[in-house]
Amino acid sequence: MLPRHGQHQREKRPMIIEQEEFQKKLKRINLAYFSDPDRIITISRGNSVVRQGEQNKRLYLILSGSVVSYRHVVKEDPETASTSHKIYKAFRAGPGDYLGVQSFFSGWFRSSSDLIAETDLELAYIDTATPAVDVEHYGTLLEQFVPAIVHELAARNTRVFDRTAEKEEALRMLHRSEMAATLGQLSAGIAHELNNSLGVLSRKTDFVLETLDNMFRQENAFRYTLYNKGLEGASSASTSEQRRLARQFEKNYGLSQDVAKALALIPDIQNQPELLNKPFLSQLEQNLPYWELGHDLHDMKLAVRHATAIVRSVRLLGGGNTRREEGVNVTDSLTEAVALVKSSLRGVDFEMILPPRDSVPGIFADMTELVQIWINLLQNACDALKIENTPNPSIHVECRVEKISSKDQTSHTTREILVSVTDNGPGVPKDLHEKIFRPNFTTKKKGLSFGLGLGLTIVRRIVDSYGGRIRLESVPGHTVFTIVIPTINNHGKN
C-alpha cells in the first residue's frame, strides 16, 4: 500500500512503538547475557578476534571500539595452474553490534571471515555452554536471540547497501567521462566487488529465512501462516482498490483502521475465506509483526536481486552477456519493480492494471533486465512529479497483450506485450524526445535532469535487444512511455 503524506505521518506512530519494543528486547538480551564481568575481554588494535575458518563457539557484543571484517578468496586458474589470493573488506562493526552470529547459531562454528580490531576493543561474549535465561517466559536461546539476529542482519544490510550506493555513484561518474569500451573494462572489477558484498548479504538473508521458518513452523501455526503470507509480498492492487478493501474490512469485521489497512495488503485477500474467519481476525492485530517480518524479508531478497541487476546493466553497456531463459512473465517483473520503488511512490496516487497472469505469454528474457526497465521509467516519473511539486501527483501503469497481423504472405497473427507508464508531471519537450536516451546527454529544466547515469540509455539498449520499441507521448500534464515487446522471435541480442 502506498499511503499519502498525511496517512504516512499517522502510521509512523505504531512503527515508532514497534521500534521501541524491538529496542527493549535487545536491551533485555544484552543485560541478561552480556553483563557478566567474567565474560568481558579486551583486544588491542590490530589483533584478531577470530580468523577465517577458525573454530568459533562464541557470540560477541561490541561494548567499545570497532572491528573490520576481511574475507579471503582463493582462486585457481586451470589454464595457467596458478593461484590468486585476494582479500575483501566485508563490513565494519561498532558498539552495540554482534559478532559471530552466523557461525554461532548455524551450528557450524567456523568463522566466515577475519575479524580484526580496528581500534582497541572491549567485547562481552556468551559461548555454547551458556544456558538460556528464563526459558519458560522467553523461550529457547535461539528464540530469545531472534531480535539480535534480525538486528545484525539489518545492520549489515545497511552497511552493504551504503557501499553499493557509493560504488554505483562512482560508476555513474565513470560513465559520463569514459567511452563505453572503457566502461566495459572497468565494470568487471566493480561488478566483482559488488557481487562479493551482495553474496554475503544474500547468504545471511537465506540463513535468517531458514531459521525463522523452522522456528515459526514449530511455534504457532497461525503466526507461521502470517509470516509466509508476508513472504509473498504486498498486493499489487492499485492504492484506490487497497483503500476500498480496507474500508470494507473495517466496516464488515469491526477492525481498527491500521489492521484493516494491513489486511488489505495481503495479495488476493478477498478470495481467501480461510483468512477472513473470526478465529483468524481475532488474533490478527497482536500478530501483525509476523506478517511485517515476512514482508520485509521478501523486500530484502528483491533488493539483493535488484542490486545484481544494476551490475548486469553495467555489463550490458560494456557489451557483457545476459542470462535469458524461456517462460519469463512480464507481469511478474512489473510487480517486482513496484515493490522495489514503493518508497519513491509514497504520496503518489499509484495504480497498476495487469491482465490475468495466465493470459500473458511467457517470453525468452532476463527477469532482471525487465525489472530494470520498469524501475527506470517509474523512478523518472516520480522524480518529475516531485521536483515540479505536481499537485495531486499520479502514476498509472498498464500491461496488455495485443494481436498484430503478419505483413508477410503467411497472414498469421502474432502478439505483442505493451507496458505503458503514465504520469501527470511537467512533460518532456518535443525536441528532447530522442536526446534523453543518449548516455552522455544532460539537460535541466527547473532542476529536472534527463539522460543522467545509466537510466534511459539502459532502457533503450535492453528494449532494442528484444526487438522491441519505445513510444513516447508527452504534453504538460500527461506523459506516456510505452514499451512494446514482441512475443516471438524475441531471443534477442545478448
PDB file of N, CA and C in Angstrom, residues 242-332:
ATOM      1  N   GLN A 242      -6.901  -0.818  -2.704  1.00  0.00           N
ATOM      2  CA  GLN A 242      -6.496  -1.180  -1.347  1.00  0.00           C
ATOM      3  C   GLN A 242      -7.256  -0.361  -0.311  1.00  0.00           C
ATOM      4  N   ARG A 243      -7.463   0.927  -0.592  1.00  0.00           N
ATOM      5  CA  ARG A 243      -8.240   1.753   0.341  1.00  0.00           C
ATOM      6  C   ARG A 243      -9.679   1.263   0.429  1.00  0.00           C
ATOM      7  N   ARG A 244     -10.233   0.873  -0.722  1.00  0.00           N
ATOM      8  CA  ARG A 244     -11.617   0.369  -0.724  1.00  0.00           C
ATOM      9  C   ARG A 244     -11.729  -0.903   0.104  1.00  0.00           C
ATOM     10  N   LEU A 245     -10.774  -1.818  -0.072  1.00  0.00           N
ATOM     11  CA  LEU A 245     -10.793  -3.064   0.695  1.00  0.00           C
ATOM     12  C   LEU A 245     -10.636  -2.795   2.189  1.00  0.00           C
ATOM     13  N   ALA A 246      -9.731  -1.862   2.533  1.00  0.00           N
ATOM     14  CA  ALA A 246      -9.514  -1.554   3.949  1.00  0.00           C
ATOM     15  C   ALA A 246     -10.788  -1.019   4.592  1.00  0.00           C
ATOM     16  N   ARG A 247     -11.480  -0.112   3.892  1.00  0.00           N
ATOM     17  CA  ARG A 247     -12.741   0.414   4.439  1.00  0.00           C
ATOM     18  C   ARG A 247     -13.774  -0.701   4.596  1.00  0.00           C
ATOM     19  N   GLN A 248     -13.795  -1.604   3.614  1.00  0.00           N
ATOM     20  CA  GLN A 248     -14.743  -2.725   3.666  1.00  0.00           C
ATOM     21  C   GLN A 248     -14.446  -3.636   4.858  1.00  0.00           C
ATOM     22  N   PHE A 249     -13.172  -3.960   5.077  1.00  0.00           N
ATOM     23  CA  PHE A 249     -12.800  -4.826   6.198  1.00  0.00           C
ATOM     24  C   PHE A 249     -13.086  -4.144   7.536  1.00  0.00           C
ATOM     25  N   GLU A 250     -12.813  -2.845   7.586  1.00  0.00           N
ATOM     26  CA  GLU A 250     -13.041  -2.094   8.820  1.00  0.00           C
ATOM     27  C   GLU A 250     -14.522  -2.111   9.199  1.00  0.00           C
ATOM     28  N   LYS A 251     -15.371  -1.966   8.202  1.00  0.00           N
ATOM     29  CA  LYS A 251     -16.815  -1.934   8.439  1.00  0.00           C
ATOM     30  C   LYS A 251     -17.383  -3.325   8.708  1.00  0.00           C
ATOM     31  N   ASN A 252     -17.016  -4.306   7.877  1.00  0.00           N
ATOM     32  CA  ASN A 252     -17.626  -5.642   7.963  1.00  0.00           C
ATOM     33  C   ASN A 252     -17.151  -6.448   9.162  1.00  0.00           C
ATOM     34  N   TYR A 253     -15.884  -6.239   9.574  1.00  0.00           N
ATOM     35  CA  TYR A 253     -15.328  -7.092  10.621  1.00  0.00           C
ATOM     36  C   TYR A 253     -14.981  -6.340  11.901  1.00  0.00           C
ATOM     37  N   GLY A 254     -15.285  -5.035  11.942  1.00  0.00           N
ATOM     38  CA  GLY A 254     -15.032  -4.270  13.156  1.00  0.00           C
ATOM     39  C   GLY A 254     -13.556  -4.132  13.489  1.00  0.00           C
ATOM     40  N   LEU A 255     -12.710  -4.050  12.457  1.00  0.00           N
ATOM     41  CA  LEU A 255     -11.267  -3.955  12.670  1.00  0.00           C
ATOM     42  C   LEU A 255     -10.841  -2.502  12.839  1.00  0.00           C
ATOM     43  N   SER A 256      -9.711  -2.301  13.504  1.00  0.00           N
ATOM     44  CA  SER A 256      -9.150  -0.960  13.581  1.00  0.00           C
ATOM     45  C   SER A 256      -8.653  -0.549  12.197  1.00  0.00           C
ATOM     46  N   GLN A 257      -8.458   0.748  12.018  1.00  0.00           N
ATOM     47  CA  GLN A 257      -8.033   1.253  10.709  1.00  0.00           C
ATOM     48  C   GLN A 257      -6.687   0.677  10.289  1.00  0.00           C
ATOM     49  N   ASP A 258      -5.724   0.624  11.235  1.00  0.00           N
ATOM     50  CA  ASP A 258      -4.389   0.114  10.909  1.00  0.00           C
ATOM     51  C   ASP A 258      -4.422  -1.364  10.532  1.00  0.00           C
ATOM     52  N   VAL A 259      -5.205  -2.158  11.282  1.00  0.00           N
ATOM     53  CA  VAL A 259      -5.287  -3.592  10.996  1.00  0.00           C
ATOM     54  C   VAL A 259      -5.973  -3.822   9.654  1.00  0.00           C
ATOM     55  N   ALA A 260      -7.036  -3.053   9.374  1.00  0.00           N
ATOM     56  CA  ALA A 260      -7.746  -3.197   8.102  1.00  0.00           C
ATOM     57  C   ALA A 260      -6.832  -2.857   6.927  1.00  0.00           C
ATOM     58  N   LYS A 261      -6.001  -1.821   7.076  1.00  0.00           N
ATOM     59  CA  LYS A 261      -5.058  -1.452   6.016  1.00  0.00           C
ATOM     60  C   LYS A 261      -4.037  -2.562   5.781  1.00  0.00           C
ATOM     61  N   ALA A 262      -3.533  -3.126   6.887  1.00  0.00           N
ATOM     62  CA  ALA A 262      -2.559  -4.210   6.753  1.00  0.00           C
ATOM     63  C   ALA A 262      -3.180  -5.432   6.086  1.00  0.00           C
ATOM     64  N   LEU A 263      -4.418  -5.743   6.444  1.00  0.00           N
ATOM     65  CA  LEU A 263      -5.106  -6.898   5.863  1.00  0.00           C
ATOM     66  C   LEU A 263      -5.289  -6.720   4.359  1.00  0.00           C
ATOM     67  N   ALA A 264      -5.565  -5.480   3.941  1.00  0.00           N
ATOM     68  CA  ALA A 264      -5.773  -5.201   2.516  1.00  0.00           C
ATOM     69  C   ALA A 264      -4.492  -5.345   1.705  1.00  0.00           C
ATOM     70  N   LEU A 265      -3.341  -5.377   2.374  1.00  0.00           N
ATOM     71  CA  LEU A 265      -2.069  -5.536   1.675  1.00  0.00           C
ATOM     72  C   LEU A 265      -1.783  -6.979   1.292  1.00  0.00           C
ATOM     73  N   ILE A 266      -2.455  -7.941   1.938  1.00  0.00           N
ATOM     74  CA  ILE A 266      -2.216  -9.352   1.635  1.00  0.00           C
ATOM     75  C   ILE A 266      -2.763  -9.652   0.242  1.00  0.00           C
ATOM     76  N   PRO A 267      -1.943 -10.200  -0.648  1.00  0.00           N
ATOM     77  CA  PRO A 267      -2.389 -10.440  -2.029  1.00  0.00           C
ATOM     78  C   PRO A 267      -3.647 -11.303  -2.095  1.00  0.00           C
ATOM     79  N   ASP A 268      -4.621 -10.861  -2.900  1.00  0.00           N
ATOM     80  CA  ASP A 268      -5.843 -11.628  -3.182  1.00  0.00           C
ATOM     81  C   ASP A 268      -6.580 -12.019  -1.902  1.00  0.00           C
ATOM     82  N   ILE A 269      -6.539 -11.152  -0.885  1.00  0.00           N
ATOM     83  CA  ILE A 269      -7.117 -11.484   0.419  1.00  0.00           C
ATOM     84  C   ILE A 269      -8.621 -11.725   0.338  1.00  0.00           C
ATOM     85  N   GLN A 270      -9.316 -11.007  -0.546  1.00  0.00           N
ATOM     86  CA  GLN A 270     -10.774 -11.143  -0.620  1.00  0.00           C
ATOM     87  C   GLN A 270     -11.218 -12.508  -1.120  1.00  0.00           C
ATOM     88  N   ASN A 271     -10.299 -13.250  -1.743  1.00  0.00           N
ATOM     89  CA  ASN A 271     -10.625 -14.589  -2.248  1.00  0.00           C
ATOM     90  C   ASN A 271     -10.030 -15.695  -1.381  1.00  0.00           C
ATOM     91  N   GLN A 272      -9.714 -15.365  -0.140  1.00  0.00           N
ATOM     92  CA  GLN A 272      -9.158 -16.351   0.788  1.00  0.00           C
ATOM     93  C   GLN A 272     -10.016 -16.405   2.052  1.00  0.00           C
ATOM     94  N   PRO A 273     -11.155 -17.091   1.992  1.00  0.00           N
ATOM     95  CA  PRO A 273     -12.076 -17.121   3.141  1.00  0.00           C
ATOM     96  C   PRO A 273     -11.441 -17.668   4.408  1.00  0.00           C
ATOM     97  N   GLU A 274     -10.416 -18.527   4.258  1.00  0.00           N
ATOM     98  CA  GLU A 274      -9.785 -19.095   5.454  1.00  0.00           C
ATOM     99  C   GLU A 274      -9.055 -18.036   6.267  1.00  0.00           C
ATOM    100  N   LEU A 275      -8.765 -16.867   5.642  1.00  0.00           N
ATOM    101  CA  LEU A 275      -8.100 -15.777   6.348  1.00  0.00           C
ATOM    102  C   LEU A 275      -9.077 -14.717   6.841  1.00  0.00           C
ATOM    103  N   LEU A 276     -10.345 -14.873   6.517  1.00  0.00           N
ATOM    104  CA  LEU A 276     -11.342 -13.875   6.911  1.00  0.00           C
ATOM    105  C   LEU A 276     -12.347 -14.432   7.905  1.00  0.00           C
ATOM    106  N   ASN A 277     -11.992 -15.545   8.556  1.00  0.00           N
ATOM    107  CA  ASN A 277     -12.899 -16.094   9.561  1.00  0.00           C
ATOM    108  C   ASN A 277     -12.611 -15.455  10.917  1.00  0.00           C
ATOM    109  N   LYS A 278     -13.524 -15.656  11.853  1.00  0.00           N
ATOM    110  CA  LYS A 278     -13.435 -14.988  13.153  1.00  0.00           C
ATOM    111  C   LYS A 278     -12.185 -15.363  13.939  1.00  0.00           C
ATOM    112  N   PRO A 279     -11.806 -16.675  14.019  1.00  0.00           N
ATOM    113  CA  PRO A 279     -10.589 -17.020  14.774  1.00  0.00           C
ATOM    114  C   PRO A 279      -9.341 -16.323  14.239  1.00  0.00           C
ATOM    115  N   PHE A 280      -9.238 -16.235  12.900  1.00  0.00           N
ATOM    116  CA  PHE A 280      -8.071 -15.590  12.294  1.00  0.00           C
ATOM    117  C   PHE A 280      -8.047 -14.104  12.626  1.00  0.00           C
ATOM    118  N   LEU A 281      -9.182 -13.430  12.427  1.00  0.00           N
ATOM    119  CA  LEU A 281      -9.239 -11.983  12.614  1.00  0.00           C
ATOM    120  C   LEU A 281      -9.049 -11.592  14.074  1.00  0.00           C
ATOM    121  N   SER A 282      -9.491 -12.440  15.006  1.00  0.00           N
ATOM    122  CA  SER A 282      -9.372 -12.114  16.428  1.00  0.00           C
ATOM    123  C   SER A 282      -7.910 -12.082  16.879  1.00  0.00           C
ATOM    124  N   GLN A 283      -7.051 -12.816  16.188  1.00  0.00           N
ATOM    125  CA  GLN A 283      -5.627 -12.861  16.559  1.00  0.00           C
ATOM    126  C   GLN A 283      -4.754 -11.968  15.679  1.00  0.00           C
ATOM    127  N   LEU A 284      -5.377 -11.327  14.697  1.00  0.00           N
ATOM    128  CA  LEU A 284      -4.599 -10.638  13.670  1.00  0.00           C
ATOM    129  C   LEU A 284      -3.791  -9.474  14.223  1.00  0.00           C
ATOM    130  N   GLU A 285      -4.430  -8.608  15.020  1.00  0.00           N
ATOM    131  CA  GLU A 285      -3.766  -7.378  15.442  1.00  0.00           C
ATOM    132  C   GLU A 285      -2.498  -7.650  16.239  1.00  0.00           C
ATOM    133  N   GLN A 286      -2.555  -8.587  17.197  1.00  0.00           N
ATOM    134  CA  GLN A 286      -1.395  -8.825  18.045  1.00  0.00           C
ATOM    135  C   GLN A 286      -0.279  -9.568  17.319  1.00  0.00           C
ATOM    136  N   ASN A 287      -0.606 -10.179  16.177  1.00  0.00           N
ATOM    137  CA  ASN A 287       0.399 -10.967  15.459  1.00  0.00           C
ATOM    138  C   ASN A 287       0.821 -10.355  14.127  1.00  0.00           C
ATOM    139  N   LEU A 288       0.392  -9.120  13.864  1.00  0.00           N
ATOM    140  CA  LEU A 288       0.754  -8.461  12.604  1.00  0.00           C
ATOM    141  C   LEU A 288       2.264  -8.358  12.382  1.00  0.00           C
ATOM    142  N   PRO A 289       3.095  -8.188  13.430  1.00  0.00           N
ATOM    143  CA  PRO A 289       4.549  -8.116  13.187  1.00  0.00           C
ATOM    144  C   PRO A 289       5.106  -9.333  12.461  1.00  0.00           C
ATOM    145  N   TYR A 290       4.436 -10.489  12.571  1.00  0.00           N
ATOM    146  CA  TYR A 290       4.935 -11.679  11.873  1.00  0.00           C
ATOM    147  C   TYR A 290       4.748 -11.527  10.362  1.00  0.00           C
ATOM    148  N   TRP A 291       3.630 -10.922   9.968  1.00  0.00           N
ATOM    149  CA  TRP A 291       3.427 -10.648   8.536  1.00  0.00           C
ATOM    150  C   TRP A 291       4.437  -9.598   8.070  1.00  0.00           C
ATOM    151  N   GLU A 292       4.625  -8.560   8.883  1.00  0.00           N
ATOM    152  CA  GLU A 292       5.542  -7.488   8.505  1.00  0.00           C
ATOM    153  C   GLU A 292       6.979  -8.003   8.387  1.00  0.00           C
ATOM    154  N   LEU A 293       7.365  -8.929   9.291  1.00  0.00           N
ATOM    155  CA  LEU A 293       8.703  -9.509   9.225  1.00  0.00           C
ATOM    156  C   LEU A 293       8.888 -10.286   7.926  1.00  0.00           C
ATOM    157  N   GLY A 294       7.903 -11.101   7.575  1.00  0.00           N
ATOM    158  CA  GLY A 294       7.977 -11.840   6.316  1.00  0.00           C
ATOM    159  C   GLY A 294       8.026 -10.905   5.121  1.00  0.00           C
ATOM    160  N   HIS A 295       7.217  -9.842   5.167  1.00  0.00           N
ATOM    161  CA  HIS A 295       7.179  -8.877   4.062  1.00  0.00           C
ATOM    162  C   HIS A 295       8.513  -8.150   3.922  1.00  0.00           C
ATOM    163  N   ASP A 296       9.127  -7.766   5.054  1.00  0.00           N
ATOM    164  CA  ASP A 296      10.422  -7.083   4.997  1.00  0.00           C
ATOM    165  C   ASP A 296      11.504  -7.995   4.427  1.00  0.00           C
ATOM    166  N   LEU A 297      11.491  -9.261   4.823  1.00  0.00           N
ATOM    167  CA  LEU A 297      12.473 -10.204   4.283  1.00  0.00           C
ATOM    168  C   LEU A 297      12.258 -10.428   2.788  1.00  0.00           C
ATOM    169  N   HIS A 298      10.992 -10.438   2.365  1.00  0.00           N
ATOM    170  CA  HIS A 298      10.675 -10.539   0.931  1.00  0.00           C
ATOM    171  C   HIS A 298      11.299  -9.366   0.180  1.00  0.00           C
ATOM    172  N   ASP A 299      11.140  -8.151   0.724  1.00  0.00           N
ATOM    173  CA  ASP A 299      11.684  -6.966   0.066  1.00  0.00           C
ATOM    174  C   ASP A 299      13.213  -6.970   0.064  1.00  0.00           C
ATOM    175  N   MET A 300      13.815  -7.517   1.120  1.00  0.00           N
ATOM    176  CA  MET A 300      15.274  -7.597   1.163  1.00  0.00           C
ATOM    177  C   MET A 300      15.802  -8.517   0.072  1.00  0.00           C
ATOM    178  N   LYS A 301      15.124  -9.634  -0.152  1.00  0.00           N
ATOM    179  CA  LYS A 301      15.534 -10.541  -1.227  1.00  0.00           C
ATOM    180  C   LYS A 301      15.397  -9.850  -2.584  1.00  0.00           C
ATOM    181  N   LEU A 302      14.310  -9.083  -2.758  1.00  0.00           N
ATOM    182  CA  LEU A 302      14.136  -8.341  -4.008  1.00  0.00           C
ATOM    183  C   LEU A 302      15.246  -7.306  -4.174  1.00  0.00           C
ATOM    184  N   ALA A 303      15.629  -6.659  -3.075  1.00  0.00           N
ATOM    185  CA  ALA A 303      16.662  -5.629  -3.150  1.00  0.00           C
ATOM    186  C   ALA A 303      17.997  -6.217  -3.585  1.00  0.00           C
ATOM    187  N   VAL A 304      18.319  -7.407  -3.079  1.00  0.00           N
ATOM    188  CA  VAL A 304      19.553  -8.076  -3.499  1.00  0.00           C
ATOM    189  C   VAL A 304      19.504  -8.360  -4.992  1.00  0.00           C
ATOM    190  N   ARG A 305      18.344  -8.856  -5.445  1.00  0.00           N
ATOM    191  CA  ARG A 305      18.207  -9.176  -6.868  1.00  0.00           C
ATOM    192  C   ARG A 305      18.324  -7.907  -7.715  1.00  0.00           C
ATOM    193  N   HIS A 306      17.772  -6.794  -7.213  1.00  0.00           N
ATOM    194  CA  HIS A 306      17.845  -5.542  -7.961  1.00  0.00           C
ATOM    195  C   HIS A 306      19.284  -5.033  -8.039  1.00  0.00           C
ATOM    196  N   ALA A 307      20.018  -5.124  -6.938  1.00  0.00           N
ATOM    197  CA  ALA A 307      21.420  -4.700  -6.963  1.00  0.00           C
ATOM    198  C   ALA A 307      22.217  -5.528  -7.966  1.00  0.00           C
ATOM    199  N   THR A 308      21.908  -6.816  -8.030  1.00  0.00           N
ATOM    200  CA  THR A 308      22.547  -7.684  -9.027  1.00  0.00           C
ATOM    201  C   THR A 308      22.188  -7.220 -10.434  1.00  0.00           C
ATOM    202  N   ALA A 309      20.948  -6.768 -10.602  1.00  0.00           N
ATOM    203  CA  ALA A 309      20.508  -6.285 -11.912  1.00  0.00           C
ATOM    204  C   ALA A 309      21.276  -5.037 -12.329  1.00  0.00           C
ATOM    205  N   ILE A 310      21.602  -4.183 -11.362  1.00  0.00           N
ATOM    206  CA  ILE A 310      22.380  -2.980 -11.671  1.00  0.00           C
ATOM    207  C   ILE A 310      23.756  -3.366 -12.211  1.00  0.00           C
ATOM    208  N   VAL A 311      24.367  -4.358 -11.563  1.00  0.00           N
ATOM    209  CA  VAL A 311      25.675  -4.826 -12.028  1.00  0.00           C
ATOM    210  C   VAL A 311      25.569  -5.357 -13.452  1.00  0.00           C
ATOM    211  N   ARG A 312      24.506  -6.123 -13.714  1.00  0.00           N
ATOM    212  CA  ARG A 312      24.326  -6.661 -15.067  1.00  0.00           C
ATOM    213  C   ARG A 312      24.091  -5.540 -16.068  1.00  0.00           C
ATOM    214  N   SER A 313      23.413  -4.481 -15.628  1.00  0.00           N
ATOM    215  CA  SER A 313      23.167  -3.356 -16.525  1.00  0.00           C
ATOM    216  C   SER A 313      24.471  -2.684 -16.919  1.00  0.00           C
ATOM    217  N   VAL A 314      25.376  -2.584 -15.971  1.00  0.00           N
ATOM    218  CA  VAL A 314      26.689  -2.017 -16.270  1.00  0.00           C
ATOM    219  C   VAL A 314      27.397  -2.864 -17.323  1.00  0.00           C
ATOM    220  N   ARG A 315      27.329  -4.173 -17.130  1.00  0.00           N
ATOM    221  CA  ARG A 315      27.959  -5.072 -18.101  1.00  0.00           C
ATOM    222  C   ARG A 315      27.286  -4.956 -19.465  1.00  0.00           C
ATOM    223  N   LEU A 316      25.994  -4.712 -19.462  1.00  0.00           N
ATOM    224  CA  LEU A 316      25.268  -4.583 -20.725  1.00  0.00           C
ATOM    225  C   LEU A 316      25.785  -3.390 -21.522  1.00  0.00           C
ATOM    226  N   LEU A 317      26.025  -2.265 -20.835  1.00  0.00           N
ATOM    227  CA  LEU A 317      26.567  -1.095 -21.534  1.00  0.00           C
ATOM    228  C   LEU A 317      27.951  -1.387 -22.103  1.00  0.00           C
ATOM    229  N   GLY A 318      28.701  -2.220 -21.397  1.00  0.00           N
ATOM    230  CA  GLY A 318      30.047  -2.545 -21.854  1.00  0.00           C
ATOM    231  C   GLY A 318      30.090  -3.729 -22.788  1.00  0.00           C
ATOM    232  N   GLY A 319      28.920  -4.257 -23.179  1.00  0.00           N
ATOM    233  CA  GLY A 319      28.882  -5.372 -24.109  1.00  0.00           C
ATOM    234  C   GLY A 319      28.883  -6.727 -23.449  1.00  0.00           C
ATOM    235  N   GLY A 320      28.547  -6.793 -22.143  1.00  0.00           N
ATOM    236  CA  GLY A 320      28.539  -8.069 -21.441  1.00  0.00           C
ATOM    237  C   GLY A 320      27.336  -8.911 -21.807  1.00  0.00           C
ATOM    238  N   ASN A 321      27.372 -10.187 -21.418  1.00  0.00           N
ATOM    239  CA  ASN A 321      26.283 -11.114 -21.701  1.00  0.00           C
ATOM    240  C   ASN A 321      25.231 -11.086 -20.607  1.00  0.00           C
ATOM    241  N   THR A 322      24.017 -11.423 -20.972  1.00  0.00           N
ATOM    242  CA  THR A 322      22.928 -11.557 -20.013  1.00  0.00           C
ATOM    243  C   THR A 322      22.544 -13.025 -19.928  1.00  0.00           C
ATOM    244  N   ARG A 323      21.667 -13.336 -18.963  1.00  0.00           N
ATOM    245  CA  ARG A 323      21.212 -14.713 -18.796  1.00  0.00           C
ATOM    246  C   ARG A 323      19.708 -14.749 -19.032  1.00  0.00           C
ATOM    247  N   ARG A 324      19.329 -15.092 -20.237  1.00  0.00           N
ATOM    248  CA  ARG A 324      17.907 -15.138 -20.585  1.00  0.00           C
ATOM    249  C   ARG A 324      17.407 -16.571 -20.584  1.00  0.00           C
ATOM    250  N   GLU A 325      16.117 -16.716 -20.304  1.00  0.00           N
ATOM    251  CA  GLU A 325      15.522 -18.041 -20.249  1.00  0.00           C
ATOM    252  C   GLU A 325      14.089 -17.976 -20.746  1.00  0.00           C
ATOM    253  N   GLU A 326      13.544 -19.141 -21.071  1.00  0.00           N
ATOM    254  CA  GLU A 326      12.180 -19.227 -21.581  1.00  0.00           C
ATOM    255  C   GLU A 326      11.161 -19.028 -20.458  1.00  0.00           C
ATOM    256  N   GLY A 327       9.968 -18.565 -20.858  1.00  0.00           N
ATOM    257  CA  GLY A 327       8.828 -18.546 -19.946  1.00  0.00           C
ATOM    258  C   GLY A 327       8.800 -17.419 -18.937  1.00  0.00           C
ATOM    259  N   VAL A 328       9.552 -16.339 -19.153  1.00  0.00           N
ATOM    260  CA  VAL A 328       9.533 -15.216 -18.213  1.00  0.00           C
ATOM    261  C   VAL A 328       8.245 -14.416 -18.411  1.00  0.00           C
ATOM    262  N   ASN A 329       7.543 -14.125 -17.304  1.00  0.00           N
ATOM    263  CA  ASN A 329       6.268 -13.416 -17.374  1.00  0.00           C
ATOM    264  C   ASN A 329       6.480 -11.940 -17.059  1.00  0.00           C
ATOM    265  N   VAL A 330       6.059 -11.081 -17.974  1.00  0.00           N
ATOM    266  CA  VAL A 330       6.267  -9.641 -17.815  1.00  0.00           C
ATOM    267  C   VAL A 330       5.546  -9.104 -16.585  1.00  0.00           C
ATOM    268  N   THR A 331       4.365  -9.651 -16.257  1.00  0.00           N
ATOM    269  CA  THR A 331       3.628  -9.145 -15.090  1.00  0.00           C
ATOM    270  C   THR A 331       4.408  -9.381 -13.797  1.00  0.00           C
ATOM    271  N   ASP A 332       5.148 -10.482 -13.725  1.00  0.00           N
ATOM    272  CA  ASP A 332       5.975 -10.737 -12.537  1.00  0.00           C
ATOM    273  C   ASP A 332       7.045  -9.661 -12.390  1.00  0.00           C
TER     274      ASP A 332
END
